[in-house]
Short mmCIF file of C-alpha atoms in Angstrom, two decimals:
data_model
loop_
_atom_site.label_atom_id
_atom_site.label_comp_id
_atom_site.label_asym_id
_atom_site.label_seq_id
_atom_site.Cartn_x
_atom_site.Cartn_y
_atom_site.Cartn_z
CA MET A 1 0.00 0.00 0.00
CA ASP A 2 1.24 3.49 -0.84
CA ILE A 3 1.02 5.17 2.58
CA ARG A 4 1.19 8.72 1.17
CA ASN A 5 -1.64 8.04 -1.24
CA TYR A 6 -3.63 6.32 1.52
CA ARG A 7 -3.22 9.41 3.74
CA ARG A 8 -4.53 11.57 0.88
CA ALA A 9 -7.59 9.33 0.62
CA LEU A 10 -8.23 9.63 4.37
CA GLY A 11 -7.68 13.39 4.15
CA SER A 12 -10.75 13.62 1.90
CA PHE A 13 -12.91 13.32 5.01
CA PRO A 14 -13.42 16.72 6.71
CA THR A 15 -12.90 16.62 10.46
CA GLY A 16 -13.12 18.94 13.38
CA VAL A 17 -9.87 19.95 15.06
CA THR A 18 -9.19 19.37 18.73
CA ILE A 19 -6.38 19.76 21.20
CA VAL A 20 -6.22 16.90 23.69
CA THR A 21 -4.64 17.86 27.02
CA ALA A 22 -3.56 16.20 30.25
CA PHE A 23 -1.25 16.72 33.21
CA ASP A 24 1.81 14.53 33.73
CA THR A 25 2.78 13.09 37.13
CA ASP A 26 4.54 16.38 38.00
CA HIS A 27 1.31 18.29 37.20
CA GLN A 28 2.87 19.82 34.07
CA PRO A 29 0.46 20.42 31.14
CA TRP A 30 0.83 18.49 27.89
CA GLY A 31 -1.25 18.65 24.73
CA LEU A 32 -1.47 17.75 21.07
CA THR A 33 -3.58 18.59 18.06
CA ALA A 34 -5.85 15.72 17.05
CA ASN A 35 -8.58 15.34 14.47
CA SER A 36 -9.31 11.67 15.16
CA PHE A 37 -12.06 12.47 17.66
CA THR A 38 -15.62 11.16 17.78
CA SER A 39 -18.60 10.70 20.03
CA VAL A 40 -19.01 7.03 20.97
CA SER A 41 -21.97 6.92 23.34
CA LEU A 42 -24.55 9.27 24.83
CA GLU A 43 -25.50 6.97 27.70
CA PRO A 44 -23.01 6.88 29.30
CA PRO A 45 -21.34 9.90 27.66
CA VAL A 46 -18.20 8.47 26.05
CA ILE A 47 -15.89 9.92 23.39
CA SER A 48 -12.79 8.56 21.67
CA VAL A 49 -9.58 10.05 20.38
CA CYS A 50 -6.69 8.28 18.66
CA ILE A 51 -3.20 9.07 19.95
CA ALA A 52 0.01 8.24 18.05
CA LYS A 53 2.27 6.06 20.16
CA SER A 54 5.33 7.77 18.65
CA GLY A 55 4.33 11.25 19.85
CA ARG A 56 5.89 13.07 22.80
CA VAL A 57 2.51 13.46 24.52
CA PHE A 58 1.71 9.73 24.39
CA PRO A 59 3.51 8.82 27.66
CA THR A 60 1.52 11.47 29.53
CA LEU A 61 -1.82 10.44 28.04
CA SER A 62 -1.12 6.72 28.46
CA GLY A 63 -0.31 7.27 32.15
CA SER A 64 -3.11 9.66 33.01
CA ASN A 65 -6.58 8.87 34.34
CA HIS A 66 -7.97 12.21 33.10
CA PHE A 67 -7.80 14.28 29.94
CA ALA A 68 -9.66 17.06 28.16
CA VAL A 69 -10.69 17.57 24.57
CA ASN A 70 -10.75 21.18 23.43
CA ILE A 71 -12.81 21.46 20.23
CA LEU A 72 -11.19 24.43 18.52
CA SER A 73 -13.08 27.41 17.16
CA ALA A 74 -12.70 28.70 13.60
CA ASP A 75 -10.24 31.40 14.69
CA GLN A 76 -7.84 29.01 16.48
CA GLN A 77 -5.89 27.73 13.46
CA MET A 78 -2.59 29.09 14.80
CA LEU A 79 -3.17 27.30 18.12
CA ALA A 80 -3.83 24.04 16.23
CA LEU A 81 -0.57 24.46 14.30
CA HIS A 82 1.33 25.34 17.49
CA PHE A 83 0.14 22.18 19.28
CA ALA A 84 0.97 20.11 16.18
CA SER A 85 4.53 21.48 16.06
CA ASP A 86 7.76 20.20 17.58
CA VAL A 87 7.88 23.00 20.16
CA GLU A 88 9.29 21.55 23.38
CA ASN A 89 6.69 23.04 25.73
CA ARG A 90 3.52 23.86 23.83
CA PHE A 91 2.00 25.60 26.86
CA THR A 92 4.70 28.27 27.06
CA ASP A 93 3.02 31.60 26.22
CA THR A 94 -0.33 29.81 25.74
CA ASP A 95 -3.37 30.89 27.76
CA TRP A 96 -4.97 27.99 29.63
CA THR A 97 -6.85 27.14 32.79
CA THR A 98 -7.45 23.94 34.72
CA GLY A 99 -10.73 22.19 34.07
CA HIS A 100 -12.00 19.22 36.07
CA ALA A 101 -8.60 17.51 35.95
CA ALA A 102 -6.88 18.64 32.72
CA PRO A 103 -5.82 21.86 30.97
CA ILE A 104 -8.56 23.82 29.17
CA LEU A 105 -7.88 26.27 26.34
CA PRO A 106 -10.06 29.41 26.34
CA GLY A 107 -11.87 30.43 23.16
CA ALA A 108 -12.63 26.89 22.02
CA SER A 109 -16.06 25.98 20.64
CA ALA A 110 -16.39 23.29 23.32
CA HIS A 111 -14.48 21.59 26.12
CA LEU A 112 -14.95 18.03 27.32
CA ASP A 113 -13.39 16.96 30.63
CA CYS A 114 -12.98 13.20 30.71
CA ASP A 115 -12.01 10.33 32.98
CA VAL A 116 -10.31 7.51 31.11
CA HIS A 117 -12.99 4.93 30.29
CA GLY A 118 -10.70 2.53 28.43
CA ARG A 119 -7.78 2.11 26.07
CA MET A 120 -7.45 -0.03 22.96
CA ASP A 121 -4.36 -0.90 20.97
CA ALA A 122 -4.73 0.17 17.34
CA GLY A 123 -1.40 -0.45 15.61
CA ASP A 124 0.74 2.69 15.76
CA HIS A 125 -2.02 4.47 17.72
CA GLU A 126 -3.93 3.95 20.94
CA ILE A 127 -7.66 4.58 21.03
CA LEU A 128 -8.34 6.51 24.20
CA LEU A 129 -11.92 6.34 25.43
CA GLY A 130 -13.07 9.10 27.74
CA ARG A 131 -16.14 9.24 29.94
CA VAL A 132 -17.23 12.86 29.84
CA THR A 133 -17.58 14.23 33.38
CA SER A 134 -18.23 17.85 32.46
CA TYR A 135 -18.44 19.99 29.35
CA THR A 136 -19.01 23.49 28.05
CA HIS A 137 -19.90 24.77 24.60
CA THR A 138 -20.52 28.03 22.80
CA PRO A 139 -22.21 28.95 19.49
CA VAL A 140 -18.80 29.85 18.01
CA PRO A 141 -18.18 28.03 14.68
CA PRO A 142 -15.61 25.20 14.88
CA LEU A 143 -12.33 24.80 13.04
CA VAL A 144 -12.41 22.15 10.28
CA TYR A 145 -9.57 20.38 8.47
CA CYS A 146 -9.73 18.68 5.06
CA ARG A 147 -7.15 17.83 2.38
CA GLY A 148 -4.36 19.66 4.15
CA SER A 149 -6.26 22.91 4.73
CA PHE A 150 -8.09 24.53 7.62
CA PHE A 151 -11.38 26.33 7.27
CA GLY A 152 -14.06 27.62 9.60
CA ALA A 153 -17.41 25.89 9.50
CA SER A 154 -20.33 28.26 9.16
CA GLN A 155 -23.22 27.95 11.55
CA PRO A 156 -25.41 25.19 10.17
CA GLU A 157 -29.05 25.94 9.54
CA ALA A 158 -31.57 23.60 11.06
CA LEU A 159 -32.99 21.13 8.59
CA GLY A 160 -36.78 20.88 8.18
#
């Protein structure tokens, strides 16, 4: 299989953009940009996010019992790029607060505080399941990513 071509095929699916955050054992904040996020269950409220095992944030997320998903707003493209970069400490000069038990980034369209509900091996990634313990959301349009580009989703109109 041509991995580059396969990635282009997967990139045809538009996704929302999130930053997943957690504290390490020294209570230092860690985070990464992720677009492999989805709702799994409403009852109980469970979400999933896929984390690359090769990433610097993986040891923190694999050892934590709590994490947060920050669903980025349309104007947070630079923040998404910053948390996807190789910057040593992504929280330096970044505004954040502490949510239930993980860092929260202000200005996001939504925040989901989660307790780890489960973990599943998925090749070079781990599927992290989170039971949502608290959340916030705003009517601000979300940031969307497709085919290597960011764009802001407009407010959807209600259908019929």
